[in-house]
JSON list of C-alpha atoms in Angstrom, two decimals:
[
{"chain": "L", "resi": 1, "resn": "UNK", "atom": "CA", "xyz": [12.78, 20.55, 41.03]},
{"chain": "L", "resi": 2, "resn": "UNK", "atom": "CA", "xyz": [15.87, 20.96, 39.18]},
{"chain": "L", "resi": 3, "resn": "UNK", "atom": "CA", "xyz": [15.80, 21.09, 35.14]},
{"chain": "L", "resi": 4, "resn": "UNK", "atom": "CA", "xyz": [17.86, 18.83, 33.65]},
{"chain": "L", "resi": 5, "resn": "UNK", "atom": "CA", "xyz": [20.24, 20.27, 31.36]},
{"chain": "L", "resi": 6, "resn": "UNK", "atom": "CA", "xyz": [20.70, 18.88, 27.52]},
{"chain": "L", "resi": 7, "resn": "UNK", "atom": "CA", "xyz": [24.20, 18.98, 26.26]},
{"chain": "L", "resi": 8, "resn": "UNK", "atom": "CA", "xyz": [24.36, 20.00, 22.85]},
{"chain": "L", "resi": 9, "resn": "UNK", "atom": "CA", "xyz": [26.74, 17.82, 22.05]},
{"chain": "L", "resi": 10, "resn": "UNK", "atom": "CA", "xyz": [24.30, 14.58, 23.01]},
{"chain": "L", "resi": 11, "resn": "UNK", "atom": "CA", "xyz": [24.08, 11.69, 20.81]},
{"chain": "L", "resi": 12, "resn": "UNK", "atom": "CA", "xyz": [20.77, 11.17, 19.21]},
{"chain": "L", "resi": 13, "resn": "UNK", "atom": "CA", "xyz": [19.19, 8.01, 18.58]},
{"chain": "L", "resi": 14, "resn": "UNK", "atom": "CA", "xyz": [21.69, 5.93, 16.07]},
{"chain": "L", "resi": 15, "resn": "UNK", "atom": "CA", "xyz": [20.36, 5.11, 12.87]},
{"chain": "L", "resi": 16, "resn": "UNK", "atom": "CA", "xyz": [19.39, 1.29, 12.27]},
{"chain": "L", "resi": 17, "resn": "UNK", "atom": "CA", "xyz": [22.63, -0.47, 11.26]},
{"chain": "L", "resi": 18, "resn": "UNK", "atom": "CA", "xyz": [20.28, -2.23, 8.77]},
{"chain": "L", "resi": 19, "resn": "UNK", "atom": "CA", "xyz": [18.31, -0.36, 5.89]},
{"chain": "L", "resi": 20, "resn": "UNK", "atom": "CA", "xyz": [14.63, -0.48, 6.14]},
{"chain": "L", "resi": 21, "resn": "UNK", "atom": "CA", "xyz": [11.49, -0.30, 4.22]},
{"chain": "L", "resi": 22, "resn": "UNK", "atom": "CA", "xyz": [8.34, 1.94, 4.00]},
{"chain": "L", "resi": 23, "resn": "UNK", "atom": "CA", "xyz": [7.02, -0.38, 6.51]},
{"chain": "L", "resi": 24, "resn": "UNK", "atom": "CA", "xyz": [9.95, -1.11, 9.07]},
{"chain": "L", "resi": 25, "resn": "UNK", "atom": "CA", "xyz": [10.46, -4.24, 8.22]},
{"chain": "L", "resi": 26, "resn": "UNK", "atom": "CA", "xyz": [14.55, -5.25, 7.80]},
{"chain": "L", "resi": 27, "resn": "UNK", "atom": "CA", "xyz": [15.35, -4.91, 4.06]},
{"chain": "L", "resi": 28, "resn": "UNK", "atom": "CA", "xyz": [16.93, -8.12, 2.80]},
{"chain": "L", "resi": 29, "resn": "UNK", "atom": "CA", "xyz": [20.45, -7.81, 2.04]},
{"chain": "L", "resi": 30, "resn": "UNK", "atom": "CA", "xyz": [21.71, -6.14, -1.39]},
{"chain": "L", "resi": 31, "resn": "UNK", "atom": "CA", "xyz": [24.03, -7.69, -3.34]},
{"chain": "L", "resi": 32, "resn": "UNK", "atom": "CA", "xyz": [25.02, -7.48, -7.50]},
{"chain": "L", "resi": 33, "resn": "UNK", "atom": "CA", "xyz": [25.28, -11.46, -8.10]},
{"chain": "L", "resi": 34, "resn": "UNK", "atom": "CA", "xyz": [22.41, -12.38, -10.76]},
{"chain": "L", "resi": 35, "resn": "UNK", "atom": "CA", "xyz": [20.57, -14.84, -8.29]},
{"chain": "L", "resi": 36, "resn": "UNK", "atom": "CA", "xyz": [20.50, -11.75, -5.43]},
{"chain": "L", "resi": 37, "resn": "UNK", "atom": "CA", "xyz": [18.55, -8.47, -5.55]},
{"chain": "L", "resi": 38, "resn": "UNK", "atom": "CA", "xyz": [18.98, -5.85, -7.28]},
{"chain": "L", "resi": 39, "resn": "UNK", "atom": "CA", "xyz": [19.32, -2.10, -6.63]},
{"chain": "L", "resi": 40, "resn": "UNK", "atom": "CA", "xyz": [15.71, 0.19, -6.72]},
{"chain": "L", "resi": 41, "resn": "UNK", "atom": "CA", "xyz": [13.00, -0.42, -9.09]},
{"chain": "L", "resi": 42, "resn": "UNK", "atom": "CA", "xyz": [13.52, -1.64, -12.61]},
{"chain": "L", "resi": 43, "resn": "UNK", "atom": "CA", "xyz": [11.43, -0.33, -15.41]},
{"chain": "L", "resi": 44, "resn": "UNK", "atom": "CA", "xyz": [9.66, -3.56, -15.99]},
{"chain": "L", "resi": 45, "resn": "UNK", "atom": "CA", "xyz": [8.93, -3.54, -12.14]},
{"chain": "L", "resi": 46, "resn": "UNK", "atom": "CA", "xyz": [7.61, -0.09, -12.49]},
{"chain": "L", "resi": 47, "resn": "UNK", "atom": "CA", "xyz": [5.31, -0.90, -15.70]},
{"chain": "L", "resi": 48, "resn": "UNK", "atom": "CA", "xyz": [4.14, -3.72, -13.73]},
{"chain": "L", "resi": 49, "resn": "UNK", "atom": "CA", "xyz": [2.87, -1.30, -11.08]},
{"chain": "L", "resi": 50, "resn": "UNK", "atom": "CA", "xyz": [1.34, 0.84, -13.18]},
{"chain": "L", "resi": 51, "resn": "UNK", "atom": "CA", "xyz": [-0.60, -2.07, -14.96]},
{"chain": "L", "resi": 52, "resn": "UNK", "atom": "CA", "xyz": [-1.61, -3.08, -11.78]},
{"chain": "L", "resi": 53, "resn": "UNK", "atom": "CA", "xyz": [-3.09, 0.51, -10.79]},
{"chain": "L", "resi": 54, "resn": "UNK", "atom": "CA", "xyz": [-4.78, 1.24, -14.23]},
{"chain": "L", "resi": 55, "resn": "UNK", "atom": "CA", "xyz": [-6.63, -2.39, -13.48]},
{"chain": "L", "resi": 56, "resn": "UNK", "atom": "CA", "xyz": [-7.50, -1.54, -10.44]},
{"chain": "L", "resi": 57, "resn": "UNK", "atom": "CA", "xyz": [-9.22, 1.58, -11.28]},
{"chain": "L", "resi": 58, "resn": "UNK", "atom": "CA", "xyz": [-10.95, 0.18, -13.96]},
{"chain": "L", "resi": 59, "resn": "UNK", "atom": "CA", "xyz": [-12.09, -2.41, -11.18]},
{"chain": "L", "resi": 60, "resn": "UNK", "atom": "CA", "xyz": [-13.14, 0.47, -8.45]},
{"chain": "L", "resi": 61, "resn": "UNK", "atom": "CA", "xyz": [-14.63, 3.07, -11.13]},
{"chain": "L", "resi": 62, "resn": "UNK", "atom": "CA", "xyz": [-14.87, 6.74, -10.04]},
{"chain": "L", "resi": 63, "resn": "UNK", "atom": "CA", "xyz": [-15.70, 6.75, -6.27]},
{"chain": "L", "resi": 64, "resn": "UNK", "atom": "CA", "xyz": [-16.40, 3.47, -6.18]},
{"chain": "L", "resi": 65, "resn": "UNK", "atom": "CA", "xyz": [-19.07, 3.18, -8.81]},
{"chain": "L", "resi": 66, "resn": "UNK", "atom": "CA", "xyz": [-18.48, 0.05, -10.61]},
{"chain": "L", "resi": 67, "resn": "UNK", "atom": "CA", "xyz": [-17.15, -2.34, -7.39]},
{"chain": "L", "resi": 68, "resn": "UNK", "atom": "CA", "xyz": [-20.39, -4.18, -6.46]},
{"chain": "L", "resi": 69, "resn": "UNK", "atom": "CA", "xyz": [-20.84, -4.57, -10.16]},
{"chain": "L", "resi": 70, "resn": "UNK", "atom": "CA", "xyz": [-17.30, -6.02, -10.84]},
{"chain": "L", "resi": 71, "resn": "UNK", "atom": "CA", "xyz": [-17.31, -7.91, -7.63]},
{"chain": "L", "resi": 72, "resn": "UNK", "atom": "CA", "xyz": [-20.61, -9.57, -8.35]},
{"chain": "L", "resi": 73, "resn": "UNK", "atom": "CA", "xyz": [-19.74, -10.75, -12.32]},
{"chain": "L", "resi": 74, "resn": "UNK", "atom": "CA", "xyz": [-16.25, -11.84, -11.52]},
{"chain": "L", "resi": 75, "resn": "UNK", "atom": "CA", "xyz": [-15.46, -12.69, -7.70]},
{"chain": "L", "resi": 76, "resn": "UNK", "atom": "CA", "xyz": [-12.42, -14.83, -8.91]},
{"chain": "L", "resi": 77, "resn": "UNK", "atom": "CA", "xyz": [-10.70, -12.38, -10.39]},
{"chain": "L", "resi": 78, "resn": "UNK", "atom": "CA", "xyz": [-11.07, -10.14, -7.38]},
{"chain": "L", "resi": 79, "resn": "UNK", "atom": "CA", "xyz": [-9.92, -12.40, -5.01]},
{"chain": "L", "resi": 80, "resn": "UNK", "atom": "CA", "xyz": [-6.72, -13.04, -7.48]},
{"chain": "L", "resi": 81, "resn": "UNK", "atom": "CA", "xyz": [-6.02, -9.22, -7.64]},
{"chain": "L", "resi": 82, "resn": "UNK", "atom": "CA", "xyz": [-6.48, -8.84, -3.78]},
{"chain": "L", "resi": 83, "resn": "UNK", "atom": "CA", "xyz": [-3.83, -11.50, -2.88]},
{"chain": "L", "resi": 84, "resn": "UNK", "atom": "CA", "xyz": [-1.68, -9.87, -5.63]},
{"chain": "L", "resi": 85, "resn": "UNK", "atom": "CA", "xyz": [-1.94, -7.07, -3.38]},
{"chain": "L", "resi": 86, "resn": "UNK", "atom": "CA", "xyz": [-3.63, -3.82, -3.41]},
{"chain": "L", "resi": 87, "resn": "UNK", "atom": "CA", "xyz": [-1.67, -0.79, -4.95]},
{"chain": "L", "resi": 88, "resn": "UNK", "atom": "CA", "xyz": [-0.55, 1.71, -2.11]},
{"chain": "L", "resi": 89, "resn": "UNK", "atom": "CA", "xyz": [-2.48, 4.51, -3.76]},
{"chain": "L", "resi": 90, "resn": "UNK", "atom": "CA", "xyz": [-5.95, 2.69, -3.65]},
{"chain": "L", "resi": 91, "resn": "UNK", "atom": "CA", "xyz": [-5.01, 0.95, -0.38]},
{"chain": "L", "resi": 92, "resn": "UNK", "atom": "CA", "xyz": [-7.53, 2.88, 1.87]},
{"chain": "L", "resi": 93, "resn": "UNK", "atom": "CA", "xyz": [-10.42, 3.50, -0.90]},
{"chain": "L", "resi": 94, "resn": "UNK", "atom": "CA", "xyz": [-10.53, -0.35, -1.53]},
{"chain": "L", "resi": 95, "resn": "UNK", "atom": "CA", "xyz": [-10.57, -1.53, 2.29]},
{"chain": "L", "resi": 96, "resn": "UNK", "atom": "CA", "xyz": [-13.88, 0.81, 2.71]},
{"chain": "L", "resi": 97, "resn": "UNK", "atom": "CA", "xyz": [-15.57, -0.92, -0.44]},
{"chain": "L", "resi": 98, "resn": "UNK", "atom": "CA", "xyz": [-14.42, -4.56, 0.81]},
{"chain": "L", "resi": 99, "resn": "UNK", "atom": "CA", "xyz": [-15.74, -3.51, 4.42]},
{"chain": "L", "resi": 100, "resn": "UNK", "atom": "CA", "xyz": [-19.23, -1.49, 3.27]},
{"chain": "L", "resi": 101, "resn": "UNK", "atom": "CA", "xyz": [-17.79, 1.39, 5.22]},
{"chain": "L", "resi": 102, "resn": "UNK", "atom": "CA", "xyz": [-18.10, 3.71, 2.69]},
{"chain": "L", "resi": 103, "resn": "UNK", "atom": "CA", "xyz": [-21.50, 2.83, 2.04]},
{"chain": "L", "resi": 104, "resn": "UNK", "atom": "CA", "xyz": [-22.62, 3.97, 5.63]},
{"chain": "L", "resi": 105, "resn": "UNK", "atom": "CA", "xyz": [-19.94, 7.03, 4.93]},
{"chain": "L", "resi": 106, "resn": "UNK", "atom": "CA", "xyz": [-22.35, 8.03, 2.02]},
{"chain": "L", "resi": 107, "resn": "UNK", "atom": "CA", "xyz": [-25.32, 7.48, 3.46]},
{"chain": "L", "resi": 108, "resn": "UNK", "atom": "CA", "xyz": [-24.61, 9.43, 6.40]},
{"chain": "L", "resi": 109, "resn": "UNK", "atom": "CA", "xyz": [-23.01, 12.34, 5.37]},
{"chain": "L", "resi": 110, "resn": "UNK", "atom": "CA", "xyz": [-21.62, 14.48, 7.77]},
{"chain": "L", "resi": 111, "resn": "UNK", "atom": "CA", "xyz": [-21.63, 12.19, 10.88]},
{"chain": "L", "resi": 112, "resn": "UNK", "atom": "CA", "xyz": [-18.18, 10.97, 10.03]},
{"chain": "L", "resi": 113, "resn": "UNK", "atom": "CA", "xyz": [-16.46, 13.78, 9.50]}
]
């Protein structure tokens, strides 16, 4: 079999012609009119963020400690904060206490690893 040669010169993939996000979805158009989006992050948006991490931790505890707890005295509030959406940070802690996942992780410790 013959190799096939690769030109230096070769065109790699072309970027997308339209920016997108962390999770490859299209990115709605940006544009500076006061009804349309703005560029990046304000600081409200970011304090907002931030609120919503520090109550999530208080929610979760260390490791998980206090979720059962919170879930059982207020449910609605959970629910409320879950459709809000989950900070990206806590994303993968908070599925395995919603799932009981990383119950069986702790009780069966090295079979997961």
């Amino acid at each position: 079999m013959e190799k096939k040669k690769i030109d230096e010169y070769e065109p790699g993939p072309l970027p997308s012609p339209r920016p997108l996000d962390r999770f490859g979805f299209v990115k709605q158009e940006v544009n500076n009119s006061p009804h349309g989006l703005t560029k990046g992050k304000s600081a409200y948006e970011f304090e907002r963020e931030e609120r919503r991490v520090r109550k999530w931790r208080k929610m979760i505890g260390v490791g998980g400690s206090e979720w059962k707890h919170y879930v059982q005295r207020n449910p609605r509030v959970v629910k409320r904060c879950i459709r809000k959406g989950v900070p990206d940070c806590l994303r993968g802690l908070v599925w395995q206490l919603i799932s009981g996942s990383r119950d069986i992780l702790l009780m069966n410790p090295g079979v997961y690893e």
